Amino acid sequence: MSTESIIDRFVSTRERFLTICEPLEVEDYGLQAAEFASPPKWHLAHSSWFFETFLLKPFVVGYEPLEPLYEVLFNSYYNGIGDQHPRGQRGLLSRPSLDEVLAYRAHVDRAMVSLLKAADEHASEESIISRTVLGIEHERQHQELFFTDLKFSLSANPLYPSYVSAPAEQGQALEPLLWTGFEEGLVEIGHSGDGFCFDHELPRHRVFLESFELANRLVSNGEYQAFVDDGAYQRPELWLADGWAAVQENHWTGPLHWVDRDGEALEFTLMGLQPRQAATPVSHVSGYEADAYARWAGARLPREAEWEQVAASHVSDSLLSSVDSHHPRSAVGGDLQQLYGECWQWTQSAYSPYPGFAPSAGAIGEYNGKFMSNQWILRGGSCVTPPSQARPTYRNFFYPRDRWQFSGIRLAR
Amino acid sequence: MSTESIIDRFVSTRERFLTICEPLEVEDYGLQAAEFASPPKWHLAHSSWFFETFLLKPFVVGYEPLEPLYEVLFNSYYNGIGDQHPRGQRGLLSRPSLDEVLAYRAHVDRAMVSLLKAADEHASEESIISRTVLGIEHERQHQELFFTDLKFSLSANPLYPSYVSAPAEQGQALEPLLWTGFEEGLVEIGHSGDGFCFDHELPRHRVFLESFELANRLVSNGEYQAFVDDGAYQRPELWLADGWAAVQENHWTGPLHWVDRDGEALEFTLMGLQPRQAATPVSHVSGYEADAYARWAGARLPREAEWEQVAASHVSDSLLSSVDSHHPRSAVGGDLQQLYGECWQWTQSAYSPYPGFAPSAGAIGEYNGKFMSNQWILRGGSCVTPPSQARPTYRNFFYPRDRWQFSGIRLAR
Amino acid sequence: MSTESIIDRFVSTRERFLTICEPLEVEDYGLQAAEFASPPKWHLAHSSWFFETFLLKPFVVGYEPLEPLYEVLFNSYYNGIGDQHPRGQRGLLSRPSLDEVLAYRAHVDRAMVSLLKAADEHASEESIISRTVLGIEHERQHQELFFTDLKFSLSANPLYPSYVSAPAEQGQALEPLLWTGFEEGLVEIGHSGDGFCFDHELPRHRVFLESFELANRLVSNGEYQAFVDDGAYQRPELWLADGWAAVQENHWTGPLHWVDRDGEALEFTLMGLQPRQAATPVSHVSGYEADAYARWAGARLPREAEWEQVAASHVSDSLLSSVDSHHPRSAVGGDLQQLYGECWQWTQSAYSPYPGFAPSAGAIGEYNGKFMSNQWILRGGSCVTPPSQARPTYRNFFYPRDRWQFSGIRLAR
Amino acid sequence: MSTESIIDRFVSTRERFLTICEPLEVEDYGLQAAEFASPPKWHLAHSSWFFETFLLKPFVVGYEPLEPLYEVLFNSYYNGIGDQHPRGQRGLLSRPSLDEVLAYRAHVDRAMVSLLKAADEHASEESIISRTVLGIEHERQHQELFFTDLKFSLSANPLYPSYVSAPAEQGQALEPLLWTGFEEGLVEIGHSGDGFCFDHELPRHRVFLESFELANRLVSNGEYQAFVDDGAYQRPELWLADGWAAVQENHWTGPLHWVDRDGEALEFTLMGLQPRQAATPVSHVSGYEADAYARWAGARLPREAEWEQVAASHVSDSLLSSVDSHHPRSAVGGDLQQLYGECWQWTQSAYSPYPGFAPSAGAIGEYNGKFMSNQWILRGGSCVTPPSQARPTYRNFFYPRDRWQFSGIRLAR
């Protein structure tokens, strides 16, 4: 890849973050309604911190940070770098102000472009390029978190503010759910080829799969409503033990962001409170809810290798996704669809290392490897995932109790 | 009191709140670093809510609230009015934005002035006037909380932002601590006369006091440092049992806002981090720390009746206080001083009703009476108390574990 | 007091503890259903520890403790002695076994009797006698706690075991509640004379009291039921703020040990589950509930000085109490009654030092003084208080949230 | 299997529980030092409850339970049966007393033997036999928990009581750790044949394994000490993120039951406090500690399929285990060993269903299936596992934070 094209990609990714922030009020930038939901301002700063920490400080002689304390304030979880400002207190940083954070971004941008321009003559060129690409992908991940964290934090406000005003889709009819069968066999999964991937998508390796069937589309709000109406949240036999404990402890009665008010079935969206559409894919369910729904429906969640095996053979159709919707859209027709662009899809696979997995050396190796316990794999992509990240081998992971992502359900059996 | 003079007082009190907000960044308005430390924006809105709830809604026919939900969002603790937005989540209200809150204030101001102008012809004139006076005093109390809450919330930021840049005093010499004796006798305490007072300052009643001595000034940072250096925070015998539990549980090693860094003794102030001055009154101590200090010093905390008895006979000298300092100032000379204007003074008196106390009827009666358990009385006033509130009979109250007020120590024996 | 009579009192007090333990199963001795409810075995050991620590170790040359670790295991809260086994883990000490604890008691008893016999020749006689008397009173207090802790711990068992099988009283008629008036005046309270008292009953001192009226008997179950039936537990306006928080947090709907099952109004007693008697004094209410009841009834709780003033002039009638009932008994006739022997009576007075109070020196001074914050005074005595402890000046204290004592309500106004 | 041999197995298993209880004091039977560590008395009752609930109630016409409430009190986690006494409060059941629980066991035993004798003529014979076998295996599992729960609960006592007095081994030399290699290939795992297995050991299925090496013995105390001495508990880079959080939150500095006192390296065992032996297998480590140790040692934990594949080909040597040791014993010689009889071995495999897994119908299906989230597989068996349960396909599972089992480390790479 040419230095020039890297610079282009860097600049456009960085600019996109400012673009998606435009609808915000200044007061929204500091909002953090839960430990996991970082404020917009923090995302803007942390994604700059990543470039500063892993590129500018090691590769630019005499690089001067704007403010030494930012190393601590905007470190997410890299113990190899040093202390971190407590995660739950990111919303308490009224300073640096938004203007100061934007100045920090500009400072990092200038230094990065200089570094990249000089990279050709630089002995560490390969490291610089590969780390820049990683930083770009990292920033894209935070652009997705920007949306889901913001949605969560706005939902804590009884005024239900909207991020944008365009209405969500309405009145679509639900397409019938169809099953496609796949034969048993020894398959290969994991990334191959020259394109970018994260370390945990490697190495490509063999897995034996029994024959299985996969649903052609995601489970809809209406179908999930039937599960709720069948008393699912009062029936322990449908749930994993830890899932049932989560239901009790958190008093769950339906997906996050469902709002029932005065007899109306509503859903909080990035467009504010909207009527809940029956055909729209259900979203913001935990892994436990996805698992219980599948059990109730006489099915199960797919294994990650099953999902990848199917996705790898359907690349052309399924990558037609877009970030403009800000909300999942209904299925159309009976083809296999909604692999990307609507909701992440919970799998039954625990997040664990592929055989032979080796994380990168140093602090940057903390990116993925250290999270390989207690989390579950989600596959695909959502309505707020940058389209460039949609690929069959992408491994997303969250705790099965987590619900603030656009996480939905695709059944297998 | 004439309607005109009430309007003047109303307008100037309301304007003062905007004045003291001027040094803030927009991002500071939403800051809440603990459940007890409400954001500036919330104080601005709640003090308006008080007028809206207790005056505009009951007395203005056809009054239209700007936004019906504000009744819930900006209700502090009045169960008689209805539900309250959870106290710990006031910082999550990025909306209404600052501009919207200022518009709310203006809306209330216009309606209040109209109401007051028409009050002469109004059957409920007396209620309107007395409630307006209460609302003004209420707003002044929140102007004090604005400072202490803000100081606390800013202190959670490792950048230690300052509210204003003027430096605190430096290098004063410590005046010797002198004792004045008072004879035993049956005294009267509680408010008398025509001036405003809160309900719990009544009724005036008789109390028998043994003879006692009171210190002429507050305990200083340097004196408190000697207590710390004597191992006080490791010596349970100096503490009340609940105080010792608080020390252990919160890992207290000194007053709130003391910062020891790289061998430097600093103090976080509204002017940012400053060197800790030995002669300055110690502040931000809990009642437990005040009590333990007194025990260590061979003295005790005063009873509220003792304090009031002394203050009542020193009115002329002691009301010379000002809000401009933003930090306690050292004693000067040997007279009895620092009754007001520097730090609130913990007493050993639990907050309880005076014999014959009767709270107001209705929700407004929740103002003071329902807090009469587990809290301790503080007397005097601090560097951020509006001077108009300094009076011998004023009863301030906080939990003995609370430290975020400008709370200091005056000894008795 | 003669050494002989002290020995008699010592021996009979120690023996009484074994007598009241007789109905227990071995398994009951280790039972601890809450941090505050110590197991019977622990009470047996701790009351011995008190004599060992404050008499045998300082006064008996060459005294050999049975097991050095008991110094830690059976220290309740004396920081001056050293570390304490965590209070909430007293129930985890299956060893020492009951037999070993009884051997420990016998070991201490023998050494104590020897020490007392030799006391005449002993230079520290006065200390020995006065500490022994304190140890005896201390053991009597733990005999009361034995009953209330045991009752609480047994109540956690869905089988509702009984301590004894004799039935509680049944079907008494409720006597009308009468008021007696008292004039205003300067009175003296606090202990006087030669008899034993705790340090915090001193010094005797003057208090000015306004005129008041006191109810002749305690509030009954039936009267309290009317308060419950009037929706009191759903009406915040009746409660102190901290009391209302306690109601919400603990989901209180009535007194501790009230059990409503299949439409039957029951009460858990030391005689097991029994029908709830309308005329029986209500018991096991927190200070908050007592306060709210009084407010609802248009009355208030007495001040401790008021209670003492009245009790001091009614000594002869009111000391007719007995420990044999194990449950409060109904009022009979219209005289002032039930001062002792049924339920402790919450006052509105916070527990604080009398003017001039000075605790004993050393660890023994931790007995009372360090608890003088956040607790409320109860006066009188209950059905499980040893009669020898009934006196007008006795100051009992618990947190206003505490309900596991036989704590009831006497109204004032 | 003949009815007679089932009866024999039932009777001897039931009797063994009484045998292993013999060293206890009555007071030990109620001990519960953590929610997870059930009291001996509860295990005795619950294992009887299992037979009563799944055999006597459904299959014996007119069966009379001794006490109806036992259905709730001794239900562990079967929602399909009904409510459960809260797990953390099992230690609060001083009643039923030990004698009453033993009478309950005898009552169930008599009824079970009658049922089994009559089984030949019974239409549901197959269910009765298979459920009885399951009940026997269930009781054996609780006999193992009896030891590990008891050890944990006794460890909360500063007197460190012993269960038995026989000394642990001493002074063994550490054998060198050797590696055995295994080729890649498609293997079969899961139970086959006629013998008993739990539902989650099925179905037998194919798994593709890369080539790997397995250590011939367990990691020793001395080797683990080197890991501790290398600062492992202060080095986040060695740990999974959740593991590091557990280290911080629980202040772990070494395995559970390691005691360092006055410079001595000790270990709490079922024989009381003993010197820590360097050659003895390290035990009572969490999955996180096992994982971190492996990373530090340049190795990894085995996958469960790897472990099973190796164990399946070493059946004859490795089943020589015994319950008499009560503590893991050192390795002898260089052969593959310690598969069973010393410590369970953490794997890196999350506990999840085999492809095609189907739990039993009804409440009995809650036995295993509902726990398939967030737990890790351990393989092998420990010094307190009944030898009859040692088999290559046995899947044990605990949360990676759990440490109170005899859980150790076998490395792979």
Coordinates of C-alpha atoms in Angstrom, one line a residue, chain B residues 141-369:
Chain B
Q141 CA -28.4 28.2 49.8
H142 CA -28.0 26.7 46.3
Q143 CA -25.5 29.3 45.4
E144 CA -23.4 28.1 48.3
L145 CA -23.9 24.5 47.1
F146 CA -22.9 25.6 43.6
F147 CA -19.5 26.4 44.9
T148 CA -18.9 23.4 47.1
D149 CA -20.4 20.9 44.7
L150 CA -18.4 22.4 41.8
K151 CA -15.2 22.3 43.9
F152 CA -15.8 18.6 44.7
S153 CA -16.6 17.7 41.1
L154 CA -13.6 19.6 39.7
S155 CA -11.4 17.8 42.2
A156 CA -12.1 14.5 40.5
N157 CA -10.2 15.7 37.5
P158 CA -6.4 15.0 37.6
L159 CA -5.9 18.3 35.8
Y160 CA -7.2 20.1 38.9
P161 CA -9.0 22.9 37.0
S162 CA -9.5 26.2 38.7
Y163 CA -12.7 28.1 38.9
V164 CA -10.9 31.5 39.2
S165 CA -7.3 32.3 39.0
A166 CA -6.7 34.7 41.8
P167 CA -4.3 33.3 44.3
A168 CA -5.2 32.4 47.8
E169 CA -3.5 34.1 50.7
Q170 CA 0.1 33.2 51.6
G171 CA 2.4 33.1 54.4
Q172 CA 0.3 34.5 57.2
A173 CA 1.5 34.0 60.8
L174 CA -0.7 32.0 63.1
E175 CA -2.3 33.9 65.9
P176 CA -2.3 32.2 69.3
L177 CA -5.5 30.4 70.2
L178 CA -7.3 32.1 73.2
W179 CA -10.2 31.0 75.3
T180 CA -13.2 33.0 76.5
G181 CA -15.2 31.8 79.5
F182 CA -19.0 31.9 79.8
E183 CA -21.0 31.4 83.0
E184 CA -23.6 28.7 83.6
G185 CA -27.2 29.7 83.3
L186 CA -30.6 29.4 81.7
V187 CA -30.4 31.0 78.2
E188 CA -32.7 31.5 75.3
I189 CA -31.9 30.3 71.8
G190 CA -33.8 30.3 68.6
H191 CA -34.9 33.1 66.3
S192 CA -36.8 36.2 67.4
G193 CA -37.9 39.4 65.8
D194 CA -39.3 40.1 62.3
G195 CA -36.5 39.1 60.1
F196 CA -36.6 35.9 58.0
C197 CA -35.7 32.6 59.5
F198 CA -36.2 29.0 58.6
D199 CA -38.9 27.0 60.4
H200 CA -36.4 24.9 62.4
E201 CA -34.9 28.1 64.0
L202 CA -38.2 28.3 66.0
P203 CA -39.5 28.4 68.6
R204 CA -37.2 30.4 70.7
H205 CA -36.9 28.4 74.0
R206 CA -34.9 28.0 77.2
V207 CA -31.8 25.8 77.6
F208 CA -29.7 25.4 80.7
L209 CA -26.0 25.6 80.0
E210 CA -23.1 24.7 82.3
S211 CA -20.2 27.1 82.3
F212 CA -17.9 26.7 79.3
E213 CA -15.0 28.2 77.3
L214 CA -14.9 28.8 73.6
A215 CA -11.9 29.3 71.3
N216 CA -11.5 32.7 69.8
R217 CA -10.6 31.4 66.3
L218 CA -10.8 28.3 64.1
V219 CA -8.3 25.5 64.1
S220 CA -5.6 26.0 61.4
N221 CA -4.1 23.8 58.8
G222 CA -0.9 23.7 60.7
E223 CA -2.5 22.6 63.9
Y224 CA -4.4 20.0 62.1
Q225 CA -1.2 18.8 60.5
A226 CA 0.2 18.2 63.9
F227 CA -2.8 16.0 64.7
V228 CA -2.1 14.0 61.4
D229 CA 1.6 13.8 62.2
D230 CA 0.8 12.4 65.6
G231 CA -0.7 9.3 63.9
A232 CA -4.3 10.3 64.5
Y233 CA -5.6 8.4 61.5
Q234 CA -4.0 5.2 62.8
R235 CA -5.2 5.6 66.4
P236 CA -8.7 4.3 67.0
E237 CA -8.8 5.6 70.6
L238 CA -9.2 9.1 69.3
W239 CA -12.3 8.4 67.3
L240 CA -16.0 7.8 67.7
A241 CA -16.7 4.2 66.6
D242 CA -18.6 5.3 63.5
G243 CA -15.8 7.8 62.8
W244 CA -13.1 5.2 63.0
A245 CA -15.2 3.0 60.6
A246 CA -15.4 5.9 58.2
V247 CA -11.6 6.4 58.4
Q248 CA -11.1 2.7 57.5
E249 CA -13.7 2.4 54.9
N250 CA -12.8 5.6 53.0
H251 CA -9.1 5.3 53.6
W252 CA -9.0 8.9 55.0
T253 CA -5.5 10.2 55.8
G254 CA -6.3 13.9 56.0
P255 CA -9.0 16.4 55.1
L256 CA -10.7 16.3 51.8
H257 CA -8.9 18.4 49.2
W258 CA -5.5 18.1 50.9
V259 CA -3.1 16.9 48.3
D260 CA 0.4 15.6 49.1
R261 CA 2.4 15.3 45.9
D262 CA 6.1 14.8 45.5
G263 CA 6.8 16.0 49.0
E264 CA 4.8 19.2 48.6
A265 CA 1.9 20.0 50.9
L266 CA -0.9 21.3 48.6
E267 CA -4.6 22.0 48.8
F268 CA -7.1 21.9 46.0
T269 CA -9.0 25.2 46.0
L270 CA -11.4 27.1 43.8
M271 CA -8.1 28.7 42.5
G272 CA -6.7 25.3 41.6
L273 CA -3.9 23.5 43.4
Q274 CA -2.2 25.8 45.9
P275 CA 0.5 25.4 48.5
R276 CA -1.1 24.6 51.8
Q277 CA -0.9 27.5 54.2
A278 CA -0.3 26.7 57.9
A279 CA -2.3 29.6 59.3
T280 CA -5.3 29.1 57.1
P281 CA -8.3 27.5 58.9
V282 CA -8.5 23.8 58.2
S283 CA -11.5 23.0 56.1
H284 CA -13.3 20.1 54.5
V285 CA -13.2 17.9 57.6
S286 CA -16.0 15.6 58.6
G287 CA -17.7 15.9 61.9
Y288 CA -15.8 12.8 62.9
E289 CA -12.5 14.4 62.2
A290 CA -13.5 17.6 64.0
D291 CA -14.6 15.5 67.0
A292 CA -11.4 13.4 67.0
Y293 CA -9.2 16.5 66.7
A294 CA -11.0 18.1 69.6
R295 CA -10.4 14.9 71.7
W296 CA -6.8 14.9 70.8
A297 CA -6.5 18.5 71.7
G298 CA -8.0 17.9 75.1
A299 CA -11.1 19.9 74.2
R300 CA -14.5 19.2 72.7
L301 CA -16.8 20.5 70.0
P302 CA -19.3 23.2 71.2
R303 CA -23.0 22.5 71.7
E304 CA -25.1 24.5 69.3
A305 CA -26.7 26.4 72.2
E306 CA -23.2 27.4 73.4
W307 CA -22.2 28.7 70.0
E308 CA -25.4 30.6 69.5
Q309 CA -25.2 32.1 73.0
V310 CA -21.8 33.5 72.2
A311 CA -22.6 34.6 68.7
A312 CA -25.7 36.4 69.8
S313 CA -23.6 38.7 71.9
H314 CA -21.0 39.4 69.1
V315 CA -23.2 40.3 66.3
S316 CA -21.5 43.5 65.3
D317 CA -18.0 42.2 64.7
S318 CA -18.7 38.9 63.3
L319 CA -20.9 39.6 60.3
L320 CA -18.1 41.2 58.4
S321 CA -17.9 38.4 55.8
S322 CA -17.6 38.4 52.1
V323 CA -18.1 35.9 49.3
D324 CA -15.2 37.1 47.3
S325 CA -12.5 35.1 48.9
H326 CA -13.6 31.6 47.7
H327 CA -11.3 30.2 50.4
P328 CA -11.0 30.6 54.2
R329 CA -8.7 33.3 55.5
S330 CA -6.4 33.3 58.5
A331 CA -7.3 34.9 61.8
V332 CA -6.0 38.3 62.6
G333 CA -5.4 39.4 66.2
G334 CA -6.8 37.9 69.3
D335 CA -10.5 38.8 69.3
L336 CA -13.3 36.3 69.0
Q337 CA -13.6 36.0 65.2
Q338 CA -14.3 33.8 62.2
L339 CA -17.8 33.1 63.4
Y340 CA -18.9 33.6 59.8
G341 CA -17.2 34.0 56.4
E342 CA -14.5 31.3 56.7
C343 CA -15.7 27.8 57.6
W344 CA -18.9 26.3 59.0
Q345 CA -18.2 25.0 62.5
W346 CA -19.2 21.5 63.5
T347 CA -21.0 21.2 66.8
Q348 CA -21.5 18.1 68.9
S349 CA -25.3 18.6 68.7
A350 CA -27.4 16.2 66.7
Y351 CA -29.9 17.9 64.5
S352 CA -33.2 17.6 66.3
P353 CA -36.4 19.7 66.6
Y354 CA -36.6 22.5 69.1
P355 CA -39.3 21.9 71.7
G356 CA -42.6 22.8 70.0
F357 CA -41.2 22.8 66.5
A358 CA -43.9 22.5 63.9
P359 CA -43.0 22.3 60.2
S360 CA -45.0 24.2 57.5
A361 CA -48.0 22.4 56.1
G362 CA -47.8 20.5 52.8
A363 CA -44.8 19.7 50.6
I364 CA -43.0 22.9 51.6
G365 CA -42.8 21.5 55.1
E366 CA -40.3 18.9 53.8
Y367 CA -37.7 21.7 53.7
N368 CA -36.0 21.0 57.0
G369 CA -38.1 18.8 59.4

